[in-house]
Short mmCIF file of C-alpha atoms in Angstrom, two decimals:
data_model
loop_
_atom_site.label_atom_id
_atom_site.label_comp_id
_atom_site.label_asym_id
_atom_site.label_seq_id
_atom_site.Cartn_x
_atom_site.Cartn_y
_atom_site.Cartn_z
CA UNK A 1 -47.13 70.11 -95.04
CA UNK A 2 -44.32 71.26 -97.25
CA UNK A 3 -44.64 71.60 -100.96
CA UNK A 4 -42.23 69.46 -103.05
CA UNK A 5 -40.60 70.98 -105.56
CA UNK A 6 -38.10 69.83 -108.19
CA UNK A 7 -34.67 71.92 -107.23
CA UNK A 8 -33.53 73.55 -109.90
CA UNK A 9 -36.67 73.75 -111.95
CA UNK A 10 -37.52 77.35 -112.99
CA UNK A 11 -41.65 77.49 -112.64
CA UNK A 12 -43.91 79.52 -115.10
CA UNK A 13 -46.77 81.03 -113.25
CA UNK A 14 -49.06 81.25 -115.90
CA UNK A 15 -48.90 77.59 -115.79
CA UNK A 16 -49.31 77.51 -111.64
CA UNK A 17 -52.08 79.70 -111.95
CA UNK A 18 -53.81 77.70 -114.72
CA UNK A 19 -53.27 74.31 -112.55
CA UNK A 20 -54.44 75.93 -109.56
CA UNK A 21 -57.59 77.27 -110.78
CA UNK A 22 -58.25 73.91 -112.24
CA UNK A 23 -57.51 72.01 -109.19
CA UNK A 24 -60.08 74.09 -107.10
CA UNK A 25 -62.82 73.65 -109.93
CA UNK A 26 -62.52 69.57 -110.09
CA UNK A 27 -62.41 69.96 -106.33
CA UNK A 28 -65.64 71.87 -106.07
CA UNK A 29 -67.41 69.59 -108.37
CA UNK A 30 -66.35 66.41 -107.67
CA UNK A 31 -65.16 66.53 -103.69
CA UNK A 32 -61.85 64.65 -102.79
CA UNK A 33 -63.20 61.44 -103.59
CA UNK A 34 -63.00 62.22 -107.31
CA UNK A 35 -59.57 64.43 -106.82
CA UNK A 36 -56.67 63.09 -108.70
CA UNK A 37 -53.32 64.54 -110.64
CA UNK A 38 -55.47 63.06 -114.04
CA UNK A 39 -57.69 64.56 -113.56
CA UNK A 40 -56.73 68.11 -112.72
CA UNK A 41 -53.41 67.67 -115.59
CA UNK A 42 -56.71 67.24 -118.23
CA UNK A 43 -58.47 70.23 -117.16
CA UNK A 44 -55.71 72.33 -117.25
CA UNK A 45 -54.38 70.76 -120.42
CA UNK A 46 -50.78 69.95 -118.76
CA UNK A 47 -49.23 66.68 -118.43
CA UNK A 48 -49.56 64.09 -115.95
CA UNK A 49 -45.90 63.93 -115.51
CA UNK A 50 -44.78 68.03 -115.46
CA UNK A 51 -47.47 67.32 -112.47
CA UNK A 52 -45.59 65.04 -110.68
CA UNK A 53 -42.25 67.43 -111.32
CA UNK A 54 -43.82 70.10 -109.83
CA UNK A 55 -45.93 68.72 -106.77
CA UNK A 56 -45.18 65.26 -105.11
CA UNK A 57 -49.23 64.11 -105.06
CA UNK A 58 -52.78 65.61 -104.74
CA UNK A 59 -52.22 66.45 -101.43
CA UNK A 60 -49.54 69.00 -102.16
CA UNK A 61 -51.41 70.25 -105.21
CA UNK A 62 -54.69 70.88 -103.86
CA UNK A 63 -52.82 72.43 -100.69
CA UNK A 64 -51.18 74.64 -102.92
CA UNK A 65 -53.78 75.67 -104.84
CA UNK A 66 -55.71 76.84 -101.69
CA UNK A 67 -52.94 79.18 -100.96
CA UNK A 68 -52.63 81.10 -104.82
CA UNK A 69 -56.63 80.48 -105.36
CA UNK A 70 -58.43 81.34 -101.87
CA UNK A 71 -56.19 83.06 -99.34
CA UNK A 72 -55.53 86.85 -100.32
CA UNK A 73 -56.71 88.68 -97.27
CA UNK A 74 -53.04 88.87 -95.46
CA UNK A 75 -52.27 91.06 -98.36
CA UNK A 76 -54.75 93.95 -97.79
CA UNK A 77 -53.31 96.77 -96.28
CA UNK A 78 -54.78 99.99 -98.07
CA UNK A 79 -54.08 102.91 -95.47
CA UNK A 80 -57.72 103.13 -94.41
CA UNK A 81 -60.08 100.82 -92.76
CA UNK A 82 -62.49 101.56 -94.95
CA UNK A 83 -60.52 100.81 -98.33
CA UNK A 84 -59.25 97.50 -96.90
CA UNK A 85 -63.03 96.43 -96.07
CA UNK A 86 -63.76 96.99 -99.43
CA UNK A 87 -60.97 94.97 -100.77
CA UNK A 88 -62.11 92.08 -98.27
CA UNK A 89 -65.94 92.32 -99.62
CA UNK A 90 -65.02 92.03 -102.99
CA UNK A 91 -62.40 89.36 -102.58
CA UNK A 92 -65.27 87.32 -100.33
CA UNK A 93 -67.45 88.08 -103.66
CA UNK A 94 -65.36 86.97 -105.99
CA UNK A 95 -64.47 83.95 -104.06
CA UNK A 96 -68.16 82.62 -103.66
CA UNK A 97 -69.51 84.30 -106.89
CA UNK A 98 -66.52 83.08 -108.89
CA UNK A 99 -65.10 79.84 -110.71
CA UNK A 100 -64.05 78.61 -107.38
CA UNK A 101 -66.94 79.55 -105.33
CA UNK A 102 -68.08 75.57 -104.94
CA UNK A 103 -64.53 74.78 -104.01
CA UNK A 104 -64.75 77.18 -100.76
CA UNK A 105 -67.86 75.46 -99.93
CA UNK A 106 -66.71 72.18 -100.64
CA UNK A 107 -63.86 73.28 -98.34
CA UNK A 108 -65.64 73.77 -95.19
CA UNK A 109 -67.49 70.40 -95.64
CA UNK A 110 -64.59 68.50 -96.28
CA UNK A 111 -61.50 70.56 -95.97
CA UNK A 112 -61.04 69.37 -91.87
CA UNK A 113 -61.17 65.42 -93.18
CA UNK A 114 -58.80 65.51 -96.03
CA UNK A 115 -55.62 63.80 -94.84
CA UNK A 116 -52.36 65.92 -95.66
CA UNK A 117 -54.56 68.79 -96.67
CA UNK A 118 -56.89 69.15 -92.90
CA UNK A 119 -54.05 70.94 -91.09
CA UNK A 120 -52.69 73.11 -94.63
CA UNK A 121 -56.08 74.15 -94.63
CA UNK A 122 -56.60 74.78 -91.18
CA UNK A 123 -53.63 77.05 -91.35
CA UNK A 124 -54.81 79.17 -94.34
CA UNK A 125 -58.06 79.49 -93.02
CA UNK A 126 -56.59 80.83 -89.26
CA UNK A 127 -54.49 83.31 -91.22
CA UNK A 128 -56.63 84.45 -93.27
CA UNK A 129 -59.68 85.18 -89.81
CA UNK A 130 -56.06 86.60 -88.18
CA UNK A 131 -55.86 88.97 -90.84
CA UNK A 132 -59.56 90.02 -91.23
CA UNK A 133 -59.12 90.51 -87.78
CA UNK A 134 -56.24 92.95 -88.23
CA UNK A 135 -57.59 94.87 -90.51
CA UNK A 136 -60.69 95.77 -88.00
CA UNK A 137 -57.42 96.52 -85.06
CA UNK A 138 -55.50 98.73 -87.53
CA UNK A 139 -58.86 100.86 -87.79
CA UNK A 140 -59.12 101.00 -84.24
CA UNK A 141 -55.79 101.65 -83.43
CA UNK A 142 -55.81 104.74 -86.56
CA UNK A 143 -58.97 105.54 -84.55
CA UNK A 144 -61.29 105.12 -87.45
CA UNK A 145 -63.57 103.02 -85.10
CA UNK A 146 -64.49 103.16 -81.41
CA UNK A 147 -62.71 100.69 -79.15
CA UNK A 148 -65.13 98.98 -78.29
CA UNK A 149 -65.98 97.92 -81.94
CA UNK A 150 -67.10 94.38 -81.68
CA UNK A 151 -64.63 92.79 -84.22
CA UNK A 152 -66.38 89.42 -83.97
CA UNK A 153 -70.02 91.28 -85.42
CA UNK A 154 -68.53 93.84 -88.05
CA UNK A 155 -66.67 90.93 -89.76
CA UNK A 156 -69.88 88.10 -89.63
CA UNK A 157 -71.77 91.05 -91.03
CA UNK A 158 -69.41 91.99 -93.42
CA UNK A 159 -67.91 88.57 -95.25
CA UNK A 160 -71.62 86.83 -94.12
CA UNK A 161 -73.42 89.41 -96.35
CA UNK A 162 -70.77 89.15 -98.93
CA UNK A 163 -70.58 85.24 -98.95
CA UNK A 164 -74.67 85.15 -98.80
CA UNK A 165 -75.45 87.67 -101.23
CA UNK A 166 -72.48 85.72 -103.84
CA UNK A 167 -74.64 82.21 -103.38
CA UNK A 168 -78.16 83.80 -103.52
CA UNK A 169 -77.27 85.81 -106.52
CA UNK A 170 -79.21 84.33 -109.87
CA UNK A 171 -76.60 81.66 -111.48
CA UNK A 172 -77.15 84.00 -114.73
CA UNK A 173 -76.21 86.83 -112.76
CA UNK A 174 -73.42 85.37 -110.80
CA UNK A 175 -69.96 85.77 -113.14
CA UNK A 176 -71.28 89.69 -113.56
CA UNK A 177 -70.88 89.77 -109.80
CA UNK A 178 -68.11 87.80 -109.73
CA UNK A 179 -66.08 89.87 -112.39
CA UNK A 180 -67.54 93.20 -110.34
CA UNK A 181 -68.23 93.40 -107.33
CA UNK A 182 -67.47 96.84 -106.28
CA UNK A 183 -70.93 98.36 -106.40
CA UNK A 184 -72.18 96.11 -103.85
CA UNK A 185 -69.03 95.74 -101.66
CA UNK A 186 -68.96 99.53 -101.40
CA UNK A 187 -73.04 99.02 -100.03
CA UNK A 188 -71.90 96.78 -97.68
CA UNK A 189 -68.98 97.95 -96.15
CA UNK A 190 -70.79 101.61 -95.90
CA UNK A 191 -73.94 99.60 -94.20
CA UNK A 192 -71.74 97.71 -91.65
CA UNK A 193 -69.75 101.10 -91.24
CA UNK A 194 -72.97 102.93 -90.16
CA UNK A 195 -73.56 99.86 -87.44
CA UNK A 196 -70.33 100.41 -85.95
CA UNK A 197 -69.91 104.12 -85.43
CA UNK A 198 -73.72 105.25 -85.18
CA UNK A 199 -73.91 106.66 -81.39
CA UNK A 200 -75.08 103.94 -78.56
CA UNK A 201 -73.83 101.54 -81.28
CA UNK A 202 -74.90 97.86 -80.30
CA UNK A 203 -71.40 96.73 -82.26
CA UNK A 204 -69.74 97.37 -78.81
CA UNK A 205 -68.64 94.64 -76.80
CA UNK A 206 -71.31 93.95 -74.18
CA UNK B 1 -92.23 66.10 -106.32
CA UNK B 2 -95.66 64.89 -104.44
CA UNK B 3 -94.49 62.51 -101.01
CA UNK B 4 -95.85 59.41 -101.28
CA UNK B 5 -98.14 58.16 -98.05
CA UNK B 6 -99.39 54.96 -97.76
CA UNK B 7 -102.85 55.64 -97.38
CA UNK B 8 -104.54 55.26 -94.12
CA UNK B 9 -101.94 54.64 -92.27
CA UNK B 10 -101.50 56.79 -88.85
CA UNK B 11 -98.08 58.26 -88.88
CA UNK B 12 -95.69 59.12 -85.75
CA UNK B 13 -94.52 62.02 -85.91
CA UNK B 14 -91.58 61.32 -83.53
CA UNK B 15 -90.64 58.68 -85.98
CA UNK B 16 -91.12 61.00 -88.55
CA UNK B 17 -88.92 63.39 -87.04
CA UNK B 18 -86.08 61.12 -86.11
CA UNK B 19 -86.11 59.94 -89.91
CA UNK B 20 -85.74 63.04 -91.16
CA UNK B 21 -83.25 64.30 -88.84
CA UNK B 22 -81.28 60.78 -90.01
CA UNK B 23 -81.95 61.51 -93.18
CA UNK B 24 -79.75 64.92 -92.97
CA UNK B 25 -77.29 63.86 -90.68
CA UNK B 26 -76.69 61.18 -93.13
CA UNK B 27 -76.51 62.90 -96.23
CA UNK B 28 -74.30 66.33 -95.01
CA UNK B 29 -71.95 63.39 -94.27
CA UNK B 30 -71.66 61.34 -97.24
CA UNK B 31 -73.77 63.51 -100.00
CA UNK B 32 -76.34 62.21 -102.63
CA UNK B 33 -73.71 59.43 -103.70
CA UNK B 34 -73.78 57.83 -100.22
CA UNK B 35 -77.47 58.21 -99.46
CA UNK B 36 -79.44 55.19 -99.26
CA UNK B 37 -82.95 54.19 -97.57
CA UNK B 38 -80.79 51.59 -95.84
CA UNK B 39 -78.34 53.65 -94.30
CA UNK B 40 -80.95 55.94 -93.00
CA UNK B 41 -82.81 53.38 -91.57
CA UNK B 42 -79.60 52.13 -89.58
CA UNK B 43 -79.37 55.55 -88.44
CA UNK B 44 -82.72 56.30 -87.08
CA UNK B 45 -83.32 52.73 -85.85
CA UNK B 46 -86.37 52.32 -88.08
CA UNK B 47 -86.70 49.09 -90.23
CA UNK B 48 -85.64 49.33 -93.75
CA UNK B 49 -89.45 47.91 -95.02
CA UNK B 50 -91.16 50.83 -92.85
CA UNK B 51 -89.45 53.46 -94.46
CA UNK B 52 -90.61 52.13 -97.46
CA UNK B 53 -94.40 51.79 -96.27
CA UNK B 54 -93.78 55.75 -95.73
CA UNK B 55 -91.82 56.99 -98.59
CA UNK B 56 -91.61 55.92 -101.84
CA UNK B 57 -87.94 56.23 -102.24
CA UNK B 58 -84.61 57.99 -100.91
CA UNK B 59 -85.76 61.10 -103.44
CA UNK B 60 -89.10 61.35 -101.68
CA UNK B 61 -87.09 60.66 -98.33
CA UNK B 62 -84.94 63.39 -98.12
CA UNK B 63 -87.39 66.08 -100.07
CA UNK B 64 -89.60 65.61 -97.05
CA UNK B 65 -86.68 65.55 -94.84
CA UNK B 66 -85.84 69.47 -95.90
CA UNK B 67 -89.10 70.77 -94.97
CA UNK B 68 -89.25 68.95 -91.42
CA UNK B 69 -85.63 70.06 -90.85
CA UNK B 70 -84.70 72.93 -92.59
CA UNK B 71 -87.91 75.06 -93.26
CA UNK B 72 -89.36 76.83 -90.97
CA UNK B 73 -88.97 80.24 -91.61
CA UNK B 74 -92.53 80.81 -93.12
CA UNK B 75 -93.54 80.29 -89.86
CA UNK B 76 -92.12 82.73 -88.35
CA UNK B 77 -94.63 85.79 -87.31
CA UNK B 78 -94.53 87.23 -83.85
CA UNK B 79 -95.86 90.73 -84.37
CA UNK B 80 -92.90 92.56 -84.54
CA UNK B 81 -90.32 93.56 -86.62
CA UNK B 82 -87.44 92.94 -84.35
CA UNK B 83 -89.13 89.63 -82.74
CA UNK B 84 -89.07 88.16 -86.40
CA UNK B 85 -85.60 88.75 -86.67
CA UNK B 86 -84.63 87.23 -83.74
CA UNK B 87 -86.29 84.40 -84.56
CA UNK B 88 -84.81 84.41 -87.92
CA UNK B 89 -80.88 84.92 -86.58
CA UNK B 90 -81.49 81.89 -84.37
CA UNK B 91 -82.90 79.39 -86.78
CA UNK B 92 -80.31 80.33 -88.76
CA UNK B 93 -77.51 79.69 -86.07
CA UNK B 94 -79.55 76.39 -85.27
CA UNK B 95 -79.19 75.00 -88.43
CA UNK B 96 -75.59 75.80 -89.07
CA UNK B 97 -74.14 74.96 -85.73
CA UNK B 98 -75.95 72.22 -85.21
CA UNK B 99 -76.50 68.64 -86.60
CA UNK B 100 -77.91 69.63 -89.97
CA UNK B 101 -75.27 72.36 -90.49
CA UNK B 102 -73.10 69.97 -92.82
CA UNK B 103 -76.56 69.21 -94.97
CA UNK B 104 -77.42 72.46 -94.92
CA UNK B 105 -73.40 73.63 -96.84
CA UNK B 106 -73.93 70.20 -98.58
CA UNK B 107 -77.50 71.11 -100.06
CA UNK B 108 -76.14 74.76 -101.39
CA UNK B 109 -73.21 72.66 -103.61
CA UNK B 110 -75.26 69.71 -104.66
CA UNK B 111 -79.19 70.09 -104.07
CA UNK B 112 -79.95 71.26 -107.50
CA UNK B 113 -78.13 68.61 -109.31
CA UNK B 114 -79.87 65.92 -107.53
CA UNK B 115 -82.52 64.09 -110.03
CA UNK B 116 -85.96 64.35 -107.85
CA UNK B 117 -84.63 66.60 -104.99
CA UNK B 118 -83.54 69.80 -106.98
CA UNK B 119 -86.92 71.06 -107.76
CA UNK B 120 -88.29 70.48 -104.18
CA UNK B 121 -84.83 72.05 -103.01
CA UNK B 122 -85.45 75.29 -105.27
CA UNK B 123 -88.90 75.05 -104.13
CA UNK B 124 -87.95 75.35 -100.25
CA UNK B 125 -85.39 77.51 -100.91
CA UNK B 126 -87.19 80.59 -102.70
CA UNK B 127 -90.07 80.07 -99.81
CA UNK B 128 -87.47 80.92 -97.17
CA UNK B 129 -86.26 83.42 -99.11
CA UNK B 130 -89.43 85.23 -99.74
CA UNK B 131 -90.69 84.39 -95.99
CA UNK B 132 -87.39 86.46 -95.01
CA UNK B 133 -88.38 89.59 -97.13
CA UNK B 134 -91.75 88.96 -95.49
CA UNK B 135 -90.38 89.44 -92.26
CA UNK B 136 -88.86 92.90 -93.81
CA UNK B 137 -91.49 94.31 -95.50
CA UNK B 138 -94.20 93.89 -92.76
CA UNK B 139 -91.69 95.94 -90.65
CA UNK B 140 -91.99 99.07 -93.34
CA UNK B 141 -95.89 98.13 -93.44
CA UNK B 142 -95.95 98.73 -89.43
CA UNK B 143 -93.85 101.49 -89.99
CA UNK B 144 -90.85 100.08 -88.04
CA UNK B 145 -88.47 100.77 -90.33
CA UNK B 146 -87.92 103.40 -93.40
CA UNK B 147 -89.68 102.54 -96.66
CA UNK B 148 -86.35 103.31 -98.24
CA UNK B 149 -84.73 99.74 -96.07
CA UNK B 150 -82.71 97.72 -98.84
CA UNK B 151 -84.31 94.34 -97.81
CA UNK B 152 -81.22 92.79 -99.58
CA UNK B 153 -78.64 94.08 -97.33
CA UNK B 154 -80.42 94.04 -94.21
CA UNK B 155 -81.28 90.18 -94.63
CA UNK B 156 -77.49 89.29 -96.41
CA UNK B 157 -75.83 90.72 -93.29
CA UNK B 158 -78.04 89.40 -90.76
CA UNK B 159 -78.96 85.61 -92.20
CA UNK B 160 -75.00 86.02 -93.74
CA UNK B 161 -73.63 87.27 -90.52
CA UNK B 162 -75.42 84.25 -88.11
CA UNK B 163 -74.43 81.72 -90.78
CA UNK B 164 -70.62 82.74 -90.68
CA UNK B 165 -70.64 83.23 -87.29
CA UNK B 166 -71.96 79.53 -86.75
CA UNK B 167 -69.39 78.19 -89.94
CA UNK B 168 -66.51 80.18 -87.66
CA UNK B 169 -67.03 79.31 -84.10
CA UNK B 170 -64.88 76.64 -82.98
CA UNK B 171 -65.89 72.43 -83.11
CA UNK B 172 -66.11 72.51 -79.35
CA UNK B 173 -68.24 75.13 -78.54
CA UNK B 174 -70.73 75.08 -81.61
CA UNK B 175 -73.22 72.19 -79.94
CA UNK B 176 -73.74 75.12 -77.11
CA UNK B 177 -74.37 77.81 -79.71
CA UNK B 178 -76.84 75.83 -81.37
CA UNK B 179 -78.74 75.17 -77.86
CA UNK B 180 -78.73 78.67 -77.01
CA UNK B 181 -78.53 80.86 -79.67
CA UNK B 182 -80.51 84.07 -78.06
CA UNK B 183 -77.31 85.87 -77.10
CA UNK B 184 -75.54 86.07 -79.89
CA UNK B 185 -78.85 86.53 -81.87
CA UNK B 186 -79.78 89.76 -80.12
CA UNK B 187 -76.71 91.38 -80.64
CA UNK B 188 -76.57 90.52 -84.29
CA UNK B 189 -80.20 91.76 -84.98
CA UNK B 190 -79.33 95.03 -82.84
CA UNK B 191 -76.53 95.81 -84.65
CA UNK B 192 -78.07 95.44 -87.82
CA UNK B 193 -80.91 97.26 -87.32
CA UNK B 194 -79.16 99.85 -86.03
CA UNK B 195 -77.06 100.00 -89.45
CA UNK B 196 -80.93 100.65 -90.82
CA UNK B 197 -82.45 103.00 -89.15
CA UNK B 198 -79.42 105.57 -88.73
CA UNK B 199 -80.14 108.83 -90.03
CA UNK B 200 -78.56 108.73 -93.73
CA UNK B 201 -78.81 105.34 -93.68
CA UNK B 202 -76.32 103.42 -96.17
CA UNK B 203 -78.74 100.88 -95.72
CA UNK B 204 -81.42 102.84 -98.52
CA UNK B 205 -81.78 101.63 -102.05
CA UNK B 206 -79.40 103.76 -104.24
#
């Protein structure tokens, strides 16, 4: 899907960012059944029709808002495995702990049925398991991890733990998380670390 | 929430068990605003009025429903530390790859907003959750694992890491996961444990 916008219009990002946020929020709370340009032009006090100049329908506005809101990891690229690990923690933190954390949910129970948003979401979530994935290759080919690292287990340990510890968190204790998360990203990376490169490691491909 | 029986009747537990699994099927699908007795009747090829005889509504329904289907980690006890896990890993990539995976995600966005389910729902969930730290703490008791173990990280990354890697694994292979789940579940709890008991552990409360 392509993203209609009005030629010639400059666009303010503030505003963007604003209409995004508040397009994954109504989405997490309400589902695509309750999704609609009202709704979301309310919530981020905008109106209705600077909407429909800037996006063609709900489809292209909740596909874009995937893309600014939820899909960061192509842009980690630290130096060393270990620093972009930590980024990817504490982006999977703030993601689940966060504003938007029902919206990811609500995303993998719905986001494959939505028509014109099923394959825009399909393609941000492949990029984003393609880049996760390169992060883990980049260490390996730097020769921060043994070859036989199993990708596939350090990453289902790694955003798994981040993603589950986000949703178990206390509700009260959540938007601390959310709003820090390095303590326990730096925990978890060092803990999934120790899995990988501890001798006779059982994170090697069988 | 108490589940209504209608006394002395006998009741089948394959019925029982076919309504519940119905009952979850049904609501991952459509969520609380779908979920009738009706529907759930269609689904498990019970009569409407039956249901009825059993439960007293669709809030009793699909409270029950989450124990039969969903709970069954507090039952989980075979003597050893790394046996437990096991057993954990795979219930967890049972219920996540397979039919109830959708009302599983579905319960963690909506179960505690649901009048008459959300207290049952809490209840289950903080029995699983202190069934899994259980599991952990009998290990230190038996001296399988240091008394220093974080319990958090070591259950995030293993229930975390089994629950992503059933969310991740493609639509057309996830019915065979969830059928045979040992595999994937050894090498999970291996690796895991092995990010535990490595000397300087990461995996030791700060």
């Amino acid at each position: 899907m392509t993203v209609a916008h009005a030629p010639g219009r400059p666009r303010d990002p503030g505003v963007d960012r604003r209409v995004a946020h508040a397009a994954l929020e109504l989405f997490g709370e309400v589902g695509w059944a309750g999704f609609s340009m009202e709704a979301v032009a309310r919530r981020a006090g905008v109106g209705k029709a600077s909407l429909y100049l800037r996006w063609s329908g709900k489809e292209a506005l909740l596909s874009e808002a995937l893309t600014v809101g939820l899909a960061r990891v192509s842009d980690v690229d630290t130096g060393t495995l270990r620093g972009d690990l930590i980024q990817l923690a504490q982006q999977t933190l703030e993601s689940y702990a966060g504003d938007t954390g029902r919206a990811a949910l609500r995303l993998m129970l719905e986001g494959g049925a939505i028509p014109g948003v099923a394959e825009h979401y399909e393609r941000v979530r492949q990029s984003q398991v393609l880049a996760a994935r390169g992060i883990v290759r980049r260490g390996i080919d730097r020769g921060e991890l043994p070859g036989t690292t199993s990708v596939t287990l350090l990453l289902d340990t790694l955003v798994g733990g981040a993603m589950t510890h986000a949703l178990t968190t206390p509700a009260d204790r959540r938007a601390q998380l959310a709003t820090h998360p390095e303590r326990y990203a730096l925990r978890l990376v060092d803990f999934v670390l120790r899995a990988v490169v501890a001798p006779d490691a059982g994170g090697t491909e069988a």
